[in-house]
Tab-separated table of C-alpha atoms and ligand atoms in Angstrom:
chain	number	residue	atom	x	y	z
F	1	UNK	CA	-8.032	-19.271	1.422
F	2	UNK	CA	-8.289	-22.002	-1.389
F	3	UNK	CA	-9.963	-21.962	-4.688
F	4	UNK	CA	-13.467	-23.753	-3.215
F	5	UNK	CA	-13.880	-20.892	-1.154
F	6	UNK	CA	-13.704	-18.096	-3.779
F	7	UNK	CA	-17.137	-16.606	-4.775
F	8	UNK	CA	-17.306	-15.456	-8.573
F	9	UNK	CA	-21.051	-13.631	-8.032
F	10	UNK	CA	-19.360	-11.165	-5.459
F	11	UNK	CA	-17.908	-8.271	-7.499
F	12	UNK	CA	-13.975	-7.119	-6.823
F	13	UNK	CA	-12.354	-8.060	-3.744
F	14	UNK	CA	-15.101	-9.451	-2.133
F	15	UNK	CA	-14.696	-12.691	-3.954
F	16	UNK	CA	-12.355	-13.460	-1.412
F	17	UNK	CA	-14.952	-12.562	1.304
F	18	UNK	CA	-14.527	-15.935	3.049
F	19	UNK	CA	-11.263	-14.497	4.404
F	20	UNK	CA	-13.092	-11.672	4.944
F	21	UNK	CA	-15.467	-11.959	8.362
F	22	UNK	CA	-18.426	-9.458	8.887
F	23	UNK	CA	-21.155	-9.664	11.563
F	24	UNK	CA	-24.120	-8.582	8.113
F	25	UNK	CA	-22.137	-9.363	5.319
F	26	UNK	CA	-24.638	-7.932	3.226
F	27	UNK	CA	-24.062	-4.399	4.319
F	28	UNK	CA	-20.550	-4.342	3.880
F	29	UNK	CA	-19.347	-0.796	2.784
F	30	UNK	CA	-18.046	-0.924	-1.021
F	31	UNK	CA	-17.366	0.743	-4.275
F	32	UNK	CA	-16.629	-2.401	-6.182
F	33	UNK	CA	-12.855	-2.017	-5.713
F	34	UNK	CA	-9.837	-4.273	-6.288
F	35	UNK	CA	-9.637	-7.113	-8.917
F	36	UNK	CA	-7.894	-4.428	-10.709
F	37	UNK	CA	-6.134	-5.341	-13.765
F	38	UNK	CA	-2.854	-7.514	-13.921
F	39	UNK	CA	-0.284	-6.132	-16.767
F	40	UNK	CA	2.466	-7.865	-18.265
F	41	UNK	CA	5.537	-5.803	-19.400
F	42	UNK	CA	9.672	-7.498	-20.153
F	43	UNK	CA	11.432	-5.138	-18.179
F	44	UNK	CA	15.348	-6.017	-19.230
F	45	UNK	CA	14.532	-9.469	-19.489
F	46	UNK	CA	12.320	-9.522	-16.170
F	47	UNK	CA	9.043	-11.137	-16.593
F	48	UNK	CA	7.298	-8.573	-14.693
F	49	UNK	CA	3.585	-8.151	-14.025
F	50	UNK	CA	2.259	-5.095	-12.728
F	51	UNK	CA	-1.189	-4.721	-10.714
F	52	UNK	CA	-3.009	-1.625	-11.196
F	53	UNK	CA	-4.309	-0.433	-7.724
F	54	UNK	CA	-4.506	2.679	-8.695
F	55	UNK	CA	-7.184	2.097	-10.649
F	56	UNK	CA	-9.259	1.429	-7.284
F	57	UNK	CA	-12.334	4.083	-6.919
F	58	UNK	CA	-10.535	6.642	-5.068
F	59	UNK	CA	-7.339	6.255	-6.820
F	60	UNK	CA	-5.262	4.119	-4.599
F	61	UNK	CA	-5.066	0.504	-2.898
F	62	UNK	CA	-5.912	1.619	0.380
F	63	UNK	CA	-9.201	0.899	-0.842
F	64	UNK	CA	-8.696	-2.496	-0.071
F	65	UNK	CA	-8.486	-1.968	3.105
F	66	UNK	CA	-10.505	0.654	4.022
F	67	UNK	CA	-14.084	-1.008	2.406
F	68	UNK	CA	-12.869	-3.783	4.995
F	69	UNK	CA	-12.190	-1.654	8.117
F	70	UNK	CA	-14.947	0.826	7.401
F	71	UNK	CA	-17.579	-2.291	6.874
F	72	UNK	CA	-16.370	-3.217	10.307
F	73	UNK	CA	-16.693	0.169	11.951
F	74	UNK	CA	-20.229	0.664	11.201
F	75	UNK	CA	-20.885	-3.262	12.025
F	76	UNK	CA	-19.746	-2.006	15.533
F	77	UNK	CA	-22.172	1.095	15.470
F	78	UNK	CA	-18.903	3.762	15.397
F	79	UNK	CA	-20.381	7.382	14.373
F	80	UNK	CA	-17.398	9.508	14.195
F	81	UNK	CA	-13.900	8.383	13.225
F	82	UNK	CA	-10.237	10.167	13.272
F	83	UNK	CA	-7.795	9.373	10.855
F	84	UNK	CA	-4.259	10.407	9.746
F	85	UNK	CA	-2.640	9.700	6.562
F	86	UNK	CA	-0.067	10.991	4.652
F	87	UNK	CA	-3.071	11.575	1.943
F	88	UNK	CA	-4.247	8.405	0.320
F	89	UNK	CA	-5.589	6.481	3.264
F	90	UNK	CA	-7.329	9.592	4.137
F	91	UNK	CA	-8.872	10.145	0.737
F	92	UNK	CA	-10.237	6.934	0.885
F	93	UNK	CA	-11.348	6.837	4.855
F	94	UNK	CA	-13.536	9.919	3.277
F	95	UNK	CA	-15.157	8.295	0.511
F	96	UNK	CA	-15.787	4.943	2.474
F	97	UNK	CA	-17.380	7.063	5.734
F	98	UNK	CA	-19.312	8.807	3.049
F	99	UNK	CA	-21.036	5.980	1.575
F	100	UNK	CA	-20.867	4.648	5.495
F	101	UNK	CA	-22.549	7.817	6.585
F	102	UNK	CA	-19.558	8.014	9.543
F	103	UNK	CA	-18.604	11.504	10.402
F	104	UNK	CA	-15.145	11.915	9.552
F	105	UNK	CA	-12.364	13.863	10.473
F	106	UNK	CA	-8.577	13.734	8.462
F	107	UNK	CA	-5.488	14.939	9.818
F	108	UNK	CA	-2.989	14.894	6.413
F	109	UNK	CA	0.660	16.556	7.003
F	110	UNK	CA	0.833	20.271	5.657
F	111	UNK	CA	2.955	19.150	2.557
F	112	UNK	CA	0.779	16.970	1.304
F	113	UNK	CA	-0.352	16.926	-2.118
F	114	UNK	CA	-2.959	19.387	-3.220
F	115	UNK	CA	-5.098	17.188	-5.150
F	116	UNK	CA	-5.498	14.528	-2.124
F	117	UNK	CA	-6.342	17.421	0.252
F	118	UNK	CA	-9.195	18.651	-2.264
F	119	UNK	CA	-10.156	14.939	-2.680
F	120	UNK	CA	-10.710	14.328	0.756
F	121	UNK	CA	-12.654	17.719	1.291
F	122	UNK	CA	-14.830	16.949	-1.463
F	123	UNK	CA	-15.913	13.765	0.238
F	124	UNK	CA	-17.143	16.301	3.079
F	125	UNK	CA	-14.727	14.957	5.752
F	126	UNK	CA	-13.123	17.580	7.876
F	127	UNK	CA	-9.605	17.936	6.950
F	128	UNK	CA	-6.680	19.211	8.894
F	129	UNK	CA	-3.461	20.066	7.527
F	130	UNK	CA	-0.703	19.657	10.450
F	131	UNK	CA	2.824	21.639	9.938
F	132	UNK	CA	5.783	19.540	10.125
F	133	UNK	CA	6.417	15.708	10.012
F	134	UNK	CA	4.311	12.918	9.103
F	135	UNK	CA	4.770	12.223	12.960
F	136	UNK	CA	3.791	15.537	13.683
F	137	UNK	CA	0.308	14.925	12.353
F	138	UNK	CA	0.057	11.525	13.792
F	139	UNK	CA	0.512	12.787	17.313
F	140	UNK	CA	-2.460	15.620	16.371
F	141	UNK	CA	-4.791	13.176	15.641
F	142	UNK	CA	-3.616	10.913	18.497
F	143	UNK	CA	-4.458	14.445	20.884
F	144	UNK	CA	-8.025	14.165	19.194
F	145	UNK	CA	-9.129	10.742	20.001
F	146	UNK	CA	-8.907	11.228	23.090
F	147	UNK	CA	-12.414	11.969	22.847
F	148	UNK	CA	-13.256	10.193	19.283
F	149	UNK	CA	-12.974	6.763	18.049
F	150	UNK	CA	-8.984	6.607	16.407
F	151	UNK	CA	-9.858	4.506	12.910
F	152	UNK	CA	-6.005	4.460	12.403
F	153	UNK	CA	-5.296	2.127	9.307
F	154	UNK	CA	-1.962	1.891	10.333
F	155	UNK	CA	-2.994	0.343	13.833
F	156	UNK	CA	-5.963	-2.067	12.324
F	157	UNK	CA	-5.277	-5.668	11.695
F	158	UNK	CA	-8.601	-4.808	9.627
F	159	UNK	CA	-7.175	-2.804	7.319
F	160	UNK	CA	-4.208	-5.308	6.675
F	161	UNK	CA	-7.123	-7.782	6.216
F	162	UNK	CA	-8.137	-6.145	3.066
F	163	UNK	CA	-5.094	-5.006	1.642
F	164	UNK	CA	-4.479	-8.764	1.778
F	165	UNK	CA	-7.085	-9.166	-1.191
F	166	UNK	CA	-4.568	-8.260	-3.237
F	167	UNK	CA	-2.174	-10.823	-3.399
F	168	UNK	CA	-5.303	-13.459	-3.813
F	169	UNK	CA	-5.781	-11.922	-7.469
F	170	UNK	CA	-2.119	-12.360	-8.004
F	171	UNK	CA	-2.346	-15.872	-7.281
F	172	UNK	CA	-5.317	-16.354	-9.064
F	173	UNK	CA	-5.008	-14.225	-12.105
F	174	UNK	CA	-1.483	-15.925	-12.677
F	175	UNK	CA	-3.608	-19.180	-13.156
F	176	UNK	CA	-3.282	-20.289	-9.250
F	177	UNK	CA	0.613	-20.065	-8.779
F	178	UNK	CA	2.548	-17.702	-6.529
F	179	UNK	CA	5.292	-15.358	-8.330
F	180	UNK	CA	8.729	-15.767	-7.250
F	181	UNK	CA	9.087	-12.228	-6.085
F	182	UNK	CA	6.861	-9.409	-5.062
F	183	UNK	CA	8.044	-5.917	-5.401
F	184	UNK	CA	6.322	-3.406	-2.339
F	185	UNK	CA	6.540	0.452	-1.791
F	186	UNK	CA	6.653	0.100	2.047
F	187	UNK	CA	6.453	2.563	4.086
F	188	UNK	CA	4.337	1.921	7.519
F	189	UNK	CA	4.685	-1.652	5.323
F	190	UNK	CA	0.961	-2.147	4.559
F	191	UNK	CA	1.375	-4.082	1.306
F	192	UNK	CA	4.129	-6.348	3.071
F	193	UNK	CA	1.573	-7.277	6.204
F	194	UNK	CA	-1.022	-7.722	3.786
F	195	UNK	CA	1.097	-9.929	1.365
F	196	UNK	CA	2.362	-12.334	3.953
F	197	UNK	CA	-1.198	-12.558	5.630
F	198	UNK	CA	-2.217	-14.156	2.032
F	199	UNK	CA	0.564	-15.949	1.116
F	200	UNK	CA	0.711	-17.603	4.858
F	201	UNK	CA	-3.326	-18.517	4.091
F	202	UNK	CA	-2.077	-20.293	0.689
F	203	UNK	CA	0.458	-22.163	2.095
F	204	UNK	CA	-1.571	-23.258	5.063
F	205	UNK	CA	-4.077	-24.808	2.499
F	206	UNK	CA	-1.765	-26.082	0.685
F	207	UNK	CA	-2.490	-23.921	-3.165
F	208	UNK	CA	1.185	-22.761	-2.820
F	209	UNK	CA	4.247	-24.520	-2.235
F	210	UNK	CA	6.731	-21.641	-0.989
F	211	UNK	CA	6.030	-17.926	0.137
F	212	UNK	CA	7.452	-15.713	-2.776
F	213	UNK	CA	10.040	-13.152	-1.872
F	214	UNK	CA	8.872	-9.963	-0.907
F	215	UNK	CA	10.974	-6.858	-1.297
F	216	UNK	CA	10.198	-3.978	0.678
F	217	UNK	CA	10.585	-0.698	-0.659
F	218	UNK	CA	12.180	2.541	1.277
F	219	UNK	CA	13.367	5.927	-0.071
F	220	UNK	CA	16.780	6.487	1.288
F	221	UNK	CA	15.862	9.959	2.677
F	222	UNK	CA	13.690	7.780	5.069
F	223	UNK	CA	14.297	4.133	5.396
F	224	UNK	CA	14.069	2.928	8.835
F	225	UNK	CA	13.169	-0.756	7.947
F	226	UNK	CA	16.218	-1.120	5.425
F	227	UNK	CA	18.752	0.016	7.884
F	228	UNK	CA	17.570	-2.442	10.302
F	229	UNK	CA	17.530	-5.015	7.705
F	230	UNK	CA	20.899	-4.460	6.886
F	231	UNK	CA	21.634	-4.276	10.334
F	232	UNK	CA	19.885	-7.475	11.326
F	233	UNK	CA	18.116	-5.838	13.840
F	234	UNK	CA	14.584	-6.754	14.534
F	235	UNK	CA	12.959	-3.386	14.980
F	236	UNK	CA	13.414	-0.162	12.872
F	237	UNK	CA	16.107	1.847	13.189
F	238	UNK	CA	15.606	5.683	14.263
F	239	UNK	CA	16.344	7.649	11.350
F	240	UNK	CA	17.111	11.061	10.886
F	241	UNK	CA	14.259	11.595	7.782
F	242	UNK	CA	14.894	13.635	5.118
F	243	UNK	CA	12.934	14.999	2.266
F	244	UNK	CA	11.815	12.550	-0.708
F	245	UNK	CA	9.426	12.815	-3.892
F	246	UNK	CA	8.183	9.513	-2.496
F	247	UNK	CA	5.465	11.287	0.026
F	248	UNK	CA	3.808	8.282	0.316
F	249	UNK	CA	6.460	6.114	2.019
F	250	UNK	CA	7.827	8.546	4.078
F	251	UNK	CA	7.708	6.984	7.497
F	252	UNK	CA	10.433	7.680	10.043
F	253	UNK	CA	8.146	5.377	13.306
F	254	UNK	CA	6.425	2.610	11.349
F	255	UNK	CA	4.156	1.295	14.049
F	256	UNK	CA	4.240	-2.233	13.181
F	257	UNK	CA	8.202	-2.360	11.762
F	258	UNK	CA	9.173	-5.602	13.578
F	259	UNK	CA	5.668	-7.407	12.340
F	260	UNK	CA	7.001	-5.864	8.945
F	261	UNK	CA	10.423	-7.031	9.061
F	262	UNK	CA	10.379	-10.328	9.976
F	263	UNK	CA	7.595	-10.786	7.333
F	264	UNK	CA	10.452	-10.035	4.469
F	265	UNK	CA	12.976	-12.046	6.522
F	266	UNK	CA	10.870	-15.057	6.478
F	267	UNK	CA	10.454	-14.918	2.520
F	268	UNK	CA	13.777	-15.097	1.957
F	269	UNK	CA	13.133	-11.211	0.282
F	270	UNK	CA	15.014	-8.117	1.215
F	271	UNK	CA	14.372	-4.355	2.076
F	272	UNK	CA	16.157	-2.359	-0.432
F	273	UNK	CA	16.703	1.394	-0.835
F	274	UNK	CA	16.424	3.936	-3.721
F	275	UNK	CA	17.641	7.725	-3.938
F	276	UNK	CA	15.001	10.160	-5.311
F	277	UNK	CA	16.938	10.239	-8.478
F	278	UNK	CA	16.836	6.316	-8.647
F	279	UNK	CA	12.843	6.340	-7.554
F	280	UNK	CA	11.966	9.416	-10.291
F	281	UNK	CA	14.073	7.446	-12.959
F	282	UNK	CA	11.398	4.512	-12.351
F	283	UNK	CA	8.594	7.301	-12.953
F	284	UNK	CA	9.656	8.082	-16.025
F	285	UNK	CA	10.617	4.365	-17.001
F	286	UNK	CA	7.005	3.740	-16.442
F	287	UNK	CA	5.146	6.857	-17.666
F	288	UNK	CA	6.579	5.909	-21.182
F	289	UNK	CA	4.864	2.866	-21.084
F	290	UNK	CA	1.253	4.195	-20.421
F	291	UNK	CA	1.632	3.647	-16.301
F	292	UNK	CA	0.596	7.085	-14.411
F	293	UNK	CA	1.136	6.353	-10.840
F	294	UNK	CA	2.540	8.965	-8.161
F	295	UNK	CA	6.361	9.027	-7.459
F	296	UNK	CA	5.822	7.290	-4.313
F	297	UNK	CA	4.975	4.154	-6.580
F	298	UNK	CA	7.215	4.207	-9.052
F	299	UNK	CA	9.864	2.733	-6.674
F	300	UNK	CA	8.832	-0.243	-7.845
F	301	UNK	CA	10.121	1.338	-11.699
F	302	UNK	CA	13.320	1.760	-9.931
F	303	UNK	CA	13.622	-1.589	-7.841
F	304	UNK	CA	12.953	-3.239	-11.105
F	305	UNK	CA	15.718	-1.704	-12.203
F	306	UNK	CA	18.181	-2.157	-10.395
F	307	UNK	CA	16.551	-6.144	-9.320
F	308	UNK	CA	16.520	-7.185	-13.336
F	309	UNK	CA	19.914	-5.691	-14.173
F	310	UNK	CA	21.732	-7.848	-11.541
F	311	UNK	CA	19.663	-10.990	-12.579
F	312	UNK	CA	18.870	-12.374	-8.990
F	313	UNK	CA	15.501	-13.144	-9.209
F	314	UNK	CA	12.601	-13.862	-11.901
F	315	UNK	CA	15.116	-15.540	-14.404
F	316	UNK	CA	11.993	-16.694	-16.301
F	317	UNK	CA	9.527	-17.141	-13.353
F	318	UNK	CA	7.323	-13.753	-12.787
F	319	UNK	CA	7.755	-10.815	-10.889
F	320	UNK	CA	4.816	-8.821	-9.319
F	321	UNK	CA	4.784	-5.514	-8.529
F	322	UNK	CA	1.761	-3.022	-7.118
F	323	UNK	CA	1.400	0.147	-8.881
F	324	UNK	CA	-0.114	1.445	-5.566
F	325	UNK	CA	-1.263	4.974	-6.341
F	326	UNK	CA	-2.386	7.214	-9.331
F	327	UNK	CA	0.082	9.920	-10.609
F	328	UNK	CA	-3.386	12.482	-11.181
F	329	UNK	CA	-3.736	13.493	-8.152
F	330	UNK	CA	-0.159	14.952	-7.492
F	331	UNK	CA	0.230	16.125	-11.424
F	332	UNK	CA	0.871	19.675	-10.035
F	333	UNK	CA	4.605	17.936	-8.088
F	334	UNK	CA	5.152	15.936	-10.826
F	335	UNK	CA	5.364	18.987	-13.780
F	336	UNK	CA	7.943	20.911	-11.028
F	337	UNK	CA	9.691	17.507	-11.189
F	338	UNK	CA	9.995	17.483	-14.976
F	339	UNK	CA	11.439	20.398	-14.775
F	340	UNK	CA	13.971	20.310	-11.920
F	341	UNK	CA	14.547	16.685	-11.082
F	342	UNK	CA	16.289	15.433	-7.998
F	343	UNK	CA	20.035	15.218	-8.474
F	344	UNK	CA	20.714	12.346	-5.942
O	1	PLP	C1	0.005	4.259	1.627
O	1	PLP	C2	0.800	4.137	0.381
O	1	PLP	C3	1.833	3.176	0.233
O	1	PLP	C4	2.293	2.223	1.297
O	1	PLP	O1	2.180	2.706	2.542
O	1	PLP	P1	2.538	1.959	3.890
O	1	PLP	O2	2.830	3.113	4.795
O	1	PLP	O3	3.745	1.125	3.643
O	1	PLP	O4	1.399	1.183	4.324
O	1	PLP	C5	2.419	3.049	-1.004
O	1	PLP	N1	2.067	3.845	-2.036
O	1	PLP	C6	1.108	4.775	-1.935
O	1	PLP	C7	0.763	5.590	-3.129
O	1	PLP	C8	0.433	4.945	-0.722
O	1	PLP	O5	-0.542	5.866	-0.638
């Protein structure tokens, strides 16, 4: 990507659609989403912008990357699709298939928030709710395709495609520069593929000079990538997962963890860890200032935190970090949280 190749008439993410190959490019699936609004907040000194994903149309990033891998689905002539997602990716699978007109079928974790199950019933996709672990639901849908195309955004290089859009408005919307440091939820690790497919693209052009650090974002009740990066170990470590507010991260098998890893490494970024207490202390940091996002997100609240108290990175330069999902669909968790909040 470089700045001749952006096209101002397309609306949201698909000014980037040079990056972006489809076989009719006119019948790409889309609700308008991304170029989502870039917020500037001090945060102890940090010059930290925040990007407001969850303002996408179904309430999350994912839609990034779904309006990407769906387009691509129905360029291929794929009628019925399985998906599993710990509730966002399947919301928005739902919507996209329903604009699509793909038959859809969602298989979400049993614990998973009320208001993304509704969401993604409303859409009319068939939902099932799978007891037990997020790896528990992935091997249900996994039984499934045996006899139905698997749309698996965690498996796509698609879907990391789009999410990739992102980091192109943070380079453009802070006037054509790179920040010094990106701040990701990561869970699978998404945002962190997505973000070095960008930033690699800039630097190959030559826009950028340097890859900004990215720091990848684990709840300690389940952080497979951040013991192996403390570890120096290429691929995630198992983990023994417990439970955390962040839902949305929870990931004990990340499918592409090496990819994701040596991503970070390369930046010169880290993988860091928060306790539930840390990542619901960022929730609140950032509800007071007008930001509603779900607990999962507001890791970044607490890796700002802890990132601008001990002053190594930003100094002046900015920090980015996504505010990846909205708090309104899991306002039921989050009032129970108000009122008993996790002690560690
Ligand atoms: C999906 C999701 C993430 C990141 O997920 P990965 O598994 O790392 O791709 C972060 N925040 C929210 C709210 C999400 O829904």
């Amino acid at each position: 990507m470089d700045r001749s190749r952006i096209c101002p008439a397309e609306q949201g993410m698909w000014r980037y659609a040079s990056s972006l190959p489809l076989e009719k490019p006119e019948e790409k699936v889309s609700f308008g989403e991304g170029w989502t609004p870039l917020v500037r907040e001090e945060w102890n000194g940090m010059n930290l912008f925040l990007k407001l994903d969850y303002a996408c149309p179904t309430g999350s990033y994912k839609d990034r990357g779904m309006a990407y891998l769906v387009s691509r689905l129905r360029d291929q002539g794929i009628s019925e699709v399985i998906e599993d997602s710990s509730g966002n990716a399947g919301a928005s699978m739902a919507a996209y298939c329903a604009r699509a007109g793909i038959r859809c079928r969602v298989f979400v974790p049993a614990y998973t928030s009320e208001g993304k199950c509704v969401q993604v019933a409303s859409y009319g996709a068939d939902l099932e709710r799978v007891p037990g672990s997020r790896e528990d639901t992935t091997r249900a849908a996994e039984k499934a395709a045996e006899t139905v195309f698997y749309g698996s955004h965690n498996w796509s290089p698609w879907f990391a495609h789009g999410i990739k859009t992102f980091a192109f408005e943070l380079w453009e919307q802070l006037g054509f520069t790179a920040p010094e440091a990106v701040l990701l939820p990561a869970g699978q690790g998404s945002l962190v593929l997505g973000c070095a497919l960008a930033f690699e693209e800039l630097l190959s052009s030559g826009e950028i000079e340097t890859l900004p650090k990215i720091f990848a974002l684990q709840p300690k009740n389940c952080a497979p990538l951040e013991e192996a990066f403390r570890k120096g170990s290429p691929s995630p470590e198992r983990v023994e997962k417990r439970e955390t507010i962040a839902e949305g991260i929870s990931s004990a098998e990340p499918v592409r963890g090496r990819d994701v890893l040596a991503a970070v490494r390369k930046t010169g970024g880290a993988v860091l860890s928060f306790s539930d207490r840390e990542i619901w202390d960022g929730f609140v940091k950032l509800a007071r200032r007008g930001y509603f996002v779900e607990p999962t997100s507001a890791i970044v609240g607490a890796a700002a935190e802890m990132l601008s108290r001990d002053g190594s990175v930003g100094g002046k330069r900015p920090v980015a970090a996504v505010l990846t999902g909205s708090g309104l669909k899991g306002s039921g968790k989050i009032l129970s949280l108000f009122s008993s909040p996790p002690e560690d």
